[in-house]
C-alpha positions as a printed Julia matrix, in Angstrom:
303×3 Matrix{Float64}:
 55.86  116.06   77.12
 52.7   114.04   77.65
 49.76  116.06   76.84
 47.9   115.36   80.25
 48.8   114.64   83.77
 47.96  111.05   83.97
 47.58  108.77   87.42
 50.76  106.67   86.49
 52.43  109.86   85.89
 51.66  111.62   89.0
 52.24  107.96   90.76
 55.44  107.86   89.45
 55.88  111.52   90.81
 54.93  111.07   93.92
 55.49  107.68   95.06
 58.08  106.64   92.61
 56.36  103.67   90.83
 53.17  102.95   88.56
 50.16  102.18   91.37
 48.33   99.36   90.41
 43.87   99.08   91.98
 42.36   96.25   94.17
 39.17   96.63   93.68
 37.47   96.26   96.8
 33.68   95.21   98.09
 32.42   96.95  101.63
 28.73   95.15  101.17
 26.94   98.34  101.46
 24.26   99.79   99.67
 23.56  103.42   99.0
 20.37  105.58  100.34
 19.28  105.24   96.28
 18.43  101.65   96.77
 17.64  101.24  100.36
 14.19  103.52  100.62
 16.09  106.57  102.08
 16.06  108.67   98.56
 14.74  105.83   96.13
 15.11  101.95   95.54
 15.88  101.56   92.1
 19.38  103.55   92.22
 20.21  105.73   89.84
 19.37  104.9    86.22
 22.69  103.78   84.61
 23.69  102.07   87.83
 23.61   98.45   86.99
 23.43   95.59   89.75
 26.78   95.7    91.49
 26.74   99.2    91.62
 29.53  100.66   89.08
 31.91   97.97   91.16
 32.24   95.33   88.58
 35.6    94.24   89.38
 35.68   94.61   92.44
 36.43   91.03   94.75
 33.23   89.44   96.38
 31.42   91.03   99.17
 31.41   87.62  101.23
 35.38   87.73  101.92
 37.15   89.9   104.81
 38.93   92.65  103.46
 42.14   90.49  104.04
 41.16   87.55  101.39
 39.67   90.38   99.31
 43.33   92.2    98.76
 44.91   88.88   97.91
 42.07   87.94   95.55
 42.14   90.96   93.68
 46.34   90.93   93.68
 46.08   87.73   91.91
 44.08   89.49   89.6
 46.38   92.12   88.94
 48.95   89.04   88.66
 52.72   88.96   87.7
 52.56   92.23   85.47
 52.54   93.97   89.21
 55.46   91.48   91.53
 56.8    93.84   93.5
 54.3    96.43   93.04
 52.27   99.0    95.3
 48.82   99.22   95.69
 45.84  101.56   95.66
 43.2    99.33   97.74
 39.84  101.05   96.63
 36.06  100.75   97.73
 34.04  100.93   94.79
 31.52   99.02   94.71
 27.73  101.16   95.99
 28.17  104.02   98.32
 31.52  103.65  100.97
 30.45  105.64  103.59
 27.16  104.35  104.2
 27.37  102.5   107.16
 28.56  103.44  110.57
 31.86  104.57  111.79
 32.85  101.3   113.58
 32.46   99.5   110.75
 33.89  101.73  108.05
 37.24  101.83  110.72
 37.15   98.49  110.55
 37.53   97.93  107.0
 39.67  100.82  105.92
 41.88   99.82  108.56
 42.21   96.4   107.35
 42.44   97.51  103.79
 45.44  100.15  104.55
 47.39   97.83  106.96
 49.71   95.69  104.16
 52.56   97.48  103.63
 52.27   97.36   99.64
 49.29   99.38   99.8
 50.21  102.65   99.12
 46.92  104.63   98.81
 43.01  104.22  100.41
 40.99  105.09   97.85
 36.91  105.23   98.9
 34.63  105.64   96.39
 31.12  107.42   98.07
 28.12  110.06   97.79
 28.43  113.75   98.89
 25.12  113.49  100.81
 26.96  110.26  102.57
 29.87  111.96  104.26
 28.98  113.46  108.05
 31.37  114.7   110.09
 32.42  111.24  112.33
 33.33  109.83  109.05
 35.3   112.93  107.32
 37.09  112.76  110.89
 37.89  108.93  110.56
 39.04  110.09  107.17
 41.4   112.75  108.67
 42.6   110.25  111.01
 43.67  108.01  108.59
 45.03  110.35  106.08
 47.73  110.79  108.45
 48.9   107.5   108.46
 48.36  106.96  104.45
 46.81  109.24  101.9
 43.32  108.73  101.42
 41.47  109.84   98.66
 38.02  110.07   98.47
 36.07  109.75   95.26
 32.43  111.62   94.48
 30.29  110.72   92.06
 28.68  114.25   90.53
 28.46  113.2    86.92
 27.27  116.64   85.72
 26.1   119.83   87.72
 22.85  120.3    85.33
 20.05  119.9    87.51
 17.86  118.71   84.72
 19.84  116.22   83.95
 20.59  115.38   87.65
 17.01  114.81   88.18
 16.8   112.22   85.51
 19.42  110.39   86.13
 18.08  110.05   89.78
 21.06  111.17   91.35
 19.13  112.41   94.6
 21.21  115.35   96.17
 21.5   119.35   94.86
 24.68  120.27   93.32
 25.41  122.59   97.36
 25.9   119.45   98.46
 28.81  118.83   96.33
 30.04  121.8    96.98
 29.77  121.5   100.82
 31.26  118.07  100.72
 34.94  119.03   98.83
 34.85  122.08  100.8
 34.74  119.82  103.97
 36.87  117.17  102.83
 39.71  119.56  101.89
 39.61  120.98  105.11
 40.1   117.9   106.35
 43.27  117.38  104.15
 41.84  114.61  102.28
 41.85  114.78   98.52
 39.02  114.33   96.14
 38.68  112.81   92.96
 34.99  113.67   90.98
 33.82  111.58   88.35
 31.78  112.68   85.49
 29.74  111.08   82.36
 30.2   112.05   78.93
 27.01  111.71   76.93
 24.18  112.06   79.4
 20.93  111.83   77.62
 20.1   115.42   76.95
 23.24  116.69   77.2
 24.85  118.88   74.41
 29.21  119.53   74.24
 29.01  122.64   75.72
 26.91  121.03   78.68
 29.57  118.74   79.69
 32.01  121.14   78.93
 30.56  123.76   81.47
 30.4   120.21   84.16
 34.13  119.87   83.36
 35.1   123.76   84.03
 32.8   123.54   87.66
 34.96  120.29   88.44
 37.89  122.15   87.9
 37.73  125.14   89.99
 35.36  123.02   92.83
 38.4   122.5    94.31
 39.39  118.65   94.08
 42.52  117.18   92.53
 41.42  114.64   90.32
 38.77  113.88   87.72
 37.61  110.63   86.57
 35.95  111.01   82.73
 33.64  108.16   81.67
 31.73  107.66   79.15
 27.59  107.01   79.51
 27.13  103.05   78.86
 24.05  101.15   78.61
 24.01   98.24   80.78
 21.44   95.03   80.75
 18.89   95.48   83.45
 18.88   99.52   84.03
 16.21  101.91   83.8
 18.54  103.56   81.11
 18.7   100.37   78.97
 14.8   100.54   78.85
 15.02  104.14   77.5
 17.71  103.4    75.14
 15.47  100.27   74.05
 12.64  103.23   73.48
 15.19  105.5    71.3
 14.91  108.31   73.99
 18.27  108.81   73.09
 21.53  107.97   71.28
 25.01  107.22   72.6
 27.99  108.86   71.59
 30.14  107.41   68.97
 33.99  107.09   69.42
 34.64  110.07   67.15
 32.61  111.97   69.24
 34.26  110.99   72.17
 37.12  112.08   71.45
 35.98  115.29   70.76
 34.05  116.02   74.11
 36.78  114.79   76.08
 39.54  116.91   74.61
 37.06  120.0    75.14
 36.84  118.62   78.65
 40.53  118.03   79.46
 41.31  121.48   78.11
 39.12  123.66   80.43
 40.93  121.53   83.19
 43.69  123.23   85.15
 47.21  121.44   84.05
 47.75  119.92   87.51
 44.17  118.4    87.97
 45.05  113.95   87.75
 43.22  112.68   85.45
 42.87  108.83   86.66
 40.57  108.22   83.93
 39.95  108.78   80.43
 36.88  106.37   79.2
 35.91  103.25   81.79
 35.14   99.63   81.69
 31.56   98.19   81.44
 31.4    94.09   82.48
 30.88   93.08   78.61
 28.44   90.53   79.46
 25.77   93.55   80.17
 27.51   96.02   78.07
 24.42   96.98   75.79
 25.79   99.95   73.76
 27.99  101.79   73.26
 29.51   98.57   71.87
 33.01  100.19   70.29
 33.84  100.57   74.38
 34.41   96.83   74.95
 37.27   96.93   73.15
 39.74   99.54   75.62
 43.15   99.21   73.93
 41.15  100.79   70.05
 39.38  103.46   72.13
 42.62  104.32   74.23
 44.96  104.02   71.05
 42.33  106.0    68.99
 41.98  108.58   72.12
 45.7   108.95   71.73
 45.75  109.57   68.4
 43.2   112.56   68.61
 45.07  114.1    70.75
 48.2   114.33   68.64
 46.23  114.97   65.47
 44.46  118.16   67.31
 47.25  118.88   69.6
 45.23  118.43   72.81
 46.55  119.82   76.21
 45.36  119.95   79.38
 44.32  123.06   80.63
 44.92  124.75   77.09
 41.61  126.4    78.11
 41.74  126.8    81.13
 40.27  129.94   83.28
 41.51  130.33   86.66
């Protein structure tokens, strides 16, 4: 019995094979950069805007897919798709032009899932109804990046919106059948176990379906590399790691997805936490700490 409910294994569930991401470009901003709420985005955001791998802005959505399936390559022939906006804020732009793209990105037959990654302050109601519309033709998912409901914390990382309007946005979203996915950070300068903990258990009874758990990194050319430079702060060490994130995972319900359990930084900024460029150690290690401590999802979990 696996010890969490993984995104292969609720692919596999539900559309009856392992879903492989195209990582997508829209070539929008986000009201962080732009002037509307700041222009130097939010502090651990580095230049492309958490959308590293995601194929090149200048390409229609059409070249984009087959660019980033040749990425994916042979180990997918065959396979289905989950074409996903990452890259900046998804939403930010107007409704003719979002329906353009998400249309174009849902129309091959292999893809399988829309997957828009996006702001809660960026979601009116013409675009949750564009949502809706195209929910019924293929599930959409929409993914929000809280990171932590401390408002102290919030504030420095510059993430410009109140925690209501979190709220407000998965209520709205669920009503319009879509489902959510929330990411979070582990190790947020400031931020003690129980901290993140208590951001995990709000995740989980906010409503949503998924959770994506990454860990803080330290990219070249943030705001947050300068403080690191400064020693404001440590990062977490892979021990540690594992430890917050099994205290996470078990205050989750059991059916939450988890689509993530650590995340990717492009290695060539990747300042610290260096142990993180190497993802099959950290997962292998992750796995291990879970079978040494007998993690399980939702083992703490309080309806």
């Amino acid at each position: 019995m696996s010890r969490y409910l993984s995104l292969n294994d609720y692919a596999r569930a539900r559309f009856g094979t392992k879903l492989y991401k195209l990582a997508l470009s829209g070539g929008m901003t986000c009201p962080n950069r732009d002037g509307t709420l700041g222009t130097r985005g939010c502090i651990f955001c580095g230049a492309a805007g958490s959308g590293e791998f995601a194929a090149a802005a200048d390409n229609d959505v059409t070249a984009q897919l087959e660019k980033a399936r040749a990425i994916v390559g042979d180990k997918a022939k065959n396979a289905r798709y989950i074409a996903y906006f990452q890259s900046f804020t998804n939403t930010y732009a107007p409704v003719s032009r979002l329906r353009a793209l998400y249309e174009a990105a849902m129309a091959p037959d292999d893809v399988a899932v829309l997957s828009i990654a996006t702001r809660p302050d960026c979601l009116p109601e013409d675009v949750v109804a564009l949502l809706s519309e195209l929910n019924r033709r293929k599930p959409v998912w929409v993914e929000l990046g809280l990171q932590t409901i401390h408002p102290e914390t919030a504030a420095y990382i510059r993430r410009g919106y109140a925690l209501p309007v979190y709220d407000d946005a998965v209520r709205r979203l669920r009503a319009a059948g879509i489902e959510v996915i929330t990411h979070m950070i582990l190790g947020l300068p400031g931020e003690t176990p129980e901290m993140m903990r208590e951001t995990a258990r709000y995740i989980g009874k906010s409503g949503v379906q998924g959770i994506k758990l990454q860990l803080l990194h330290v990219l070249r050319g943030t705001d947050l590399a300068a403080d690191y430079a400064a020693g404001q702060f440590r990062v977490l060490d892979l021990p540690e790691y594992c430890g917050v994130l099994a205290d996470c995972l078990r205050v989750l319900p059991p059916d939450m997805v988890i689509h993530r359990l650590t995340g990717d930084g492009a290695k060539r900024d990747l300042i610290a936490p260096l142990w993180s460029g190497d993802k099959k150690r950290v997962l292998n290690t992750i796995r291990r700490y879970f079978e040494d401590t007998d993690v399980r999802q939702g083992d703490g979990y309080e309806p």
